[in-house]
Amino acid sequence: MTSSIPQDVSSTLDAISLGIDDISLALSVSTLGVDDISFTLDTISCILEWISSKPDCISFSLPVISLTFTVTSLAVRDVSLTSHDISLAVDDVPLTLHDV
């Protein structure tokens, strides 16, 4: 006599597994976003130090600072979107459990 997992339960377990994989991927992307922000802030700090040592280069450096802040802003948005994705994936798991 062999016992098998009902199809609904098997499908639900597969969905939970996919949800967990989504959360794991989203957390990895979030970590990359935080690393990007950290790197960008370090870059801003280096640029500001360089400007303070060379006042005659300020006009050249301002566009670089502007671009660096834009990259930081994009990285912050990436982390925010990833957090939203994690939240959605976590919401999917209880819904899937409820289907069982």
Coordinates of N, CA and C in Angstrom, one line a residue:
M1 N 0.8 -1.2 0.0 CA 0.0 0.0 0.0 C 0.9 1.2 0.0
T2 N 0.7 2.0 -1.0 CA 1.5 3.3 -1.1 C 0.6 4.5 -0.8
S3 N 1.2 5.4 -0.1 CA 0.5 6.6 0.2 C 1.0 7.8 -0.7
S4 N 0.2 8.6 -1.2 CA 0.7 9.7 -2.0 C 0.1 11.0 -1.5
I5 N 0.8 12.1 -1.8 CA 0.4 13.4 -1.3 C -0.7 13.8 -2.3
P6 N -1.9 14.3 -1.8 CA -2.9 14.8 -2.6 C -2.4 15.9 -3.5
Q7 N -2.9 16.0 -4.7 CA -2.4 17.0 -5.7 C -2.5 18.5 -5.2
D8 N -3.6 18.8 -4.5 CA -3.7 20.2 -3.9 C -2.6 20.5 -3.0
V9 N -2.3 19.5 -2.1 CA -1.3 19.8 -1.1 C 0.1 19.9 -1.8
S10 N 0.3 19.0 -2.8 CA 1.6 19.1 -3.5 C 1.7 20.4 -4.2
S11 N 0.7 20.9 -4.9 CA 0.7 22.2 -5.6 C 1.0 23.3 -4.6
T12 N 0.3 23.2 -3.4 CA 0.5 24.3 -2.4 C 1.9 24.3 -1.9
L13 N 2.5 23.1 -1.6 CA 3.9 23.0 -1.2 C 4.8 23.6 -2.2
D14 N 4.6 23.3 -3.5 CA 5.4 23.9 -4.6 C 5.3 25.4 -4.5
A15 N 4.1 25.9 -4.3 CA 3.9 27.4 -4.3 C 4.6 28.0 -3.1
I16 N 4.5 27.3 -2.0 CA 5.3 27.9 -0.8 C 6.8 27.9 -1.1
S17 N 7.3 26.8 -1.7 CA 8.7 26.7 -2.0 C 9.1 27.9 -2.9
L18 N 8.2 28.1 -4.0 CA 8.5 29.3 -4.9 C 8.5 30.6 -4.1
G19 N 7.5 30.7 -3.2 CA 7.4 32.0 -2.4 C 8.7 32.2 -1.6
I20 N 9.2 31.1 -1.0 CA 10.4 31.2 -0.2 C 11.6 31.6 -1.1
D21 N 11.7 31.0 -2.3 CA 12.7 31.3 -3.2 C 12.6 32.8 -3.6
D22 N 11.4 33.3 -3.8 CA 11.2 34.7 -4.2 C 11.7 35.6 -3.0
I23 N 11.4 35.2 -1.8 CA 11.9 36.0 -0.7 C 13.4 36.0 -0.6
S24 N 14.0 34.8 -0.8 CA 15.5 34.7 -0.8 C 16.1 35.6 -1.9
L25 N 15.6 35.5 -3.1 CA 16.1 36.4 -4.2 C 15.9 37.8 -3.9
A26 N 14.7 38.2 -3.3 CA 14.5 39.6 -3.0 C 15.5 40.1 -1.9
L27 N 15.8 39.3 -0.9 CA 16.7 39.7 0.1 C 18.1 39.8 -0.5
S28 N 18.5 39.0 -1.4 CA 19.8 39.1 -2.1 C 19.9 40.4 -2.9
V29 N 18.8 40.8 -3.6 CA 18.8 42.0 -4.3 C 18.8 43.2 -3.4
S30 N 18.1 43.1 -2.2 CA 18.1 44.2 -1.2 C 19.5 44.4 -0.7
T31 N 20.2 43.3 -0.5 CA 21.6 43.4 0.0 C 22.5 44.1 -1.0
L32 N 22.3 43.8 -2.3 CA 23.1 44.4 -3.3 C 22.8 45.9 -3.3
G33 N 21.5 46.3 -3.2 CA 21.1 47.7 -3.2 C 21.7 48.4 -2.0
V34 N 21.8 47.8 -0.8 CA 22.4 48.5 0.3 C 23.9 48.6 0.1
D35 N 24.5 47.6 -0.5 CA 25.9 47.8 -0.9 C 26.2 48.9 -1.9
D36 N 25.3 49.1 -2.8 CA 25.3 50.2 -3.8 C 25.3 51.5 -3.1
I37 N 24.3 51.6 -2.1 CA 24.2 52.9 -1.4 C 25.5 53.2 -0.6
S38 N 26.0 52.2 0.1 CA 27.2 52.4 0.9 C 28.4 52.8 0.0
F39 N 28.5 52.1 -1.2 CA 29.6 52.5 -2.1 C 29.4 53.9 -2.6
T40 N 28.2 54.3 -3.0 CA 27.9 55.6 -3.5 C 28.2 56.7 -2.4
L41 N 27.8 56.4 -1.2 CA 28.1 57.4 -0.1 C 29.6 57.6 0.1
D42 N 30.3 56.5 0.0 CA 31.8 56.5 0.1 C 32.3 57.4 -1.0
T43 N 31.7 57.2 -2.2 CA 32.2 58.0 -3.4 C 31.9 59.5 -3.2
I44 N 30.7 59.8 -2.6 CA 30.4 61.2 -2.3 C 31.4 61.8 -1.4
S45 N 31.7 61.0 -0.3 CA 32.7 61.5 0.7 C 34.0 61.8 0.0
C46 N 34.5 60.9 -0.8 CA 35.8 61.1 -1.5 C 35.8 62.3 -2.4
I47 N 34.7 62.5 -3.1 CA 34.5 63.7 -4.0 C 34.6 65.0 -3.2
L48 N 33.9 65.0 -2.0 CA 33.8 66.2 -1.2 C 35.2 66.5 -0.6
E49 N 35.9 65.4 -0.2 CA 37.3 65.6 0.3 C 38.2 66.2 -0.9
W50 N 38.0 65.7 -2.1 CA 38.8 66.1 -3.2 C 38.5 67.6 -3.5
I51 N 37.2 68.0 -3.5 CA 36.8 69.4 -3.7 C 37.4 70.3 -2.7
S52 N 37.4 69.9 -1.4 CA 37.9 70.8 -0.4 C 39.4 71.0 -0.5
S53 N 40.1 70.0 -1.2 CA 41.6 70.2 -1.4 C 41.9 71.0 -2.7
K54 N 40.9 71.1 -3.6 CA 41.1 71.8 -4.9 C 39.9 72.7 -5.2
P55 N 39.8 73.8 -4.6 CA 38.7 74.7 -4.8 C 38.5 75.1 -6.2
D56 N 39.6 75.2 -7.0 CA 39.4 75.6 -8.4 C 38.7 74.6 -9.3
C57 N 38.5 73.4 -8.7 CA 37.8 72.3 -9.5 C 36.4 72.1 -9.2
I58 N 35.8 73.0 -8.4 CA 34.4 72.9 -7.9 C 33.4 72.8 -9.1
S59 N 33.6 73.6 -10.0 CA 32.6 73.6 -11.2 C 32.7 72.3 -11.9
F60 N 33.8 71.7 -12.0 CA 33.9 70.4 -12.7 C 33.3 69.3 -11.8
S61 N 33.4 69.4 -10.5 CA 32.9 68.3 -9.7 C 31.4 68.3 -9.4
L62 N 30.8 69.4 -9.5 CA 29.3 69.4 -9.2 C 28.5 68.5 -10.0
P63 N 28.7 68.3 -11.4 CA 27.9 67.3 -12.1 C 28.2 65.9 -11.6
V64 N 29.4 65.6 -11.2 CA 29.7 64.3 -10.7 C 29.0 64.0 -9.4
I65 N 28.9 65.0 -8.5 CA 28.2 64.9 -7.2 C 26.7 64.7 -7.5
S66 N 26.2 65.4 -8.5 CA 24.8 65.3 -8.9 C 24.5 63.9 -9.4
L67 N 25.3 63.4 -10.2 CA 25.2 62.0 -10.7 C 25.3 61.0 -9.6
T68 N 26.2 61.2 -8.7 CA 26.3 60.3 -7.5 C 25.1 60.3 -6.7
F69 N 24.5 61.4 -6.4 CA 23.3 61.5 -5.6 C 22.1 60.8 -6.4
T70 N 22.1 60.9 -7.7 CA 21.1 60.2 -8.5 C 21.2 58.7 -8.3
V71 N 22.4 58.2 -8.4 CA 22.7 56.8 -8.2 C 22.2 56.3 -6.9
T72 N 22.6 57.1 -5.8 CA 22.1 56.8 -4.5 C 20.6 56.7 -4.4
S73 N 19.9 57.7 -5.0 CA 18.5 57.7 -5.0 C 17.9 56.5 -5.7
L74 N 18.5 56.1 -6.8 CA 18.0 54.9 -7.5 C 18.3 53.6 -6.6
A75 N 19.4 53.6 -6.0 CA 19.7 52.4 -5.1 C 18.7 52.3 -3.9
V76 N 18.3 53.5 -3.4 CA 17.3 53.5 -2.3 C 16.0 53.0 -2.8
R77 N 15.6 53.5 -4.0 CA 14.4 53.0 -4.6 C 14.4 51.5 -4.9
D78 N 15.5 51.0 -5.3 CA 15.7 49.5 -5.5 C 15.4 48.8 -4.2
V79 N 16.0 49.3 -3.1 CA 15.8 48.6 -1.8 C 14.3 48.7 -1.4
S80 N 13.7 49.8 -1.6 CA 12.3 50.0 -1.3 C 11.4 49.0 -2.1
L81 N 11.7 48.9 -3.4 CA 10.9 48.0 -4.2 C 11.1 46.6 -3.8
T82 N 12.4 46.2 -3.4 CA 12.7 44.9 -3.0 C 11.9 44.6 -1.7
S83 N 11.9 45.5 -0.8 CA 11.1 45.3 0.5 C 9.7 45.1 0.2
H84 N 9.1 45.8 -0.8 CA 7.7 45.6 -1.2 C 7.6 44.2 -1.8
D85 N 8.5 43.7 -2.6 CA 8.5 42.4 -3.2 C 8.5 41.3 -2.1
I86 N 9.3 41.5 -1.1 CA 9.4 40.6 0.0 C 8.1 40.5 0.7
S87 N 7.5 41.7 1.0 CA 6.2 41.7 1.7 C 5.2 41.0 0.9
L88 N 5.1 41.2 -0.5 CA 4.2 40.4 -1.3 C 4.4 38.9 -1.3
A89 N 5.7 38.5 -1.3 CA 6.0 37.1 -1.3 C 5.6 36.5 0.1
V90 N 5.8 37.2 1.2 CA 5.4 36.7 2.5 C 3.9 36.6 2.6
D91 N 3.2 37.6 1.9 CA 1.7 37.5 1.9 C 1.2 36.3 1.1
D92 N 1.9 36.0 0.1 CA 1.5 34.8 -0.8 C 1.6 33.5 0.0
V93 N 2.6 33.3 0.9 CA 2.7 32.1 1.6 C 1.5 31.7 2.4
P94 N 1.0 32.7 3.3 CA -0.2 32.3 4.1 C -1.4 32.0 3.2
L95 N -1.5 32.8 2.1 CA -2.6 32.5 1.2 C -2.6 31.1 0.6
T96 N -1.4 30.7 0.3 CA -1.2 29.3 -0.2 C -1.5 28.3 0.8
L97 N -1.1 28.6 2.1 CA -1.3 27.6 3.2 C -2.9 27.5 3.4
H98 N -3.5 28.7 3.2 CA -5.0 28.7 3.4 C -5.7 27.8 2.4
D99 N -5.1 27.7 1.2 CA -5.7 26.9 0.1 C -5.7 25.4 0.5
V100 N -4.7 25.0 1.3 CA -4.7 23.6 1.7 C -5.9 23.2 2.5

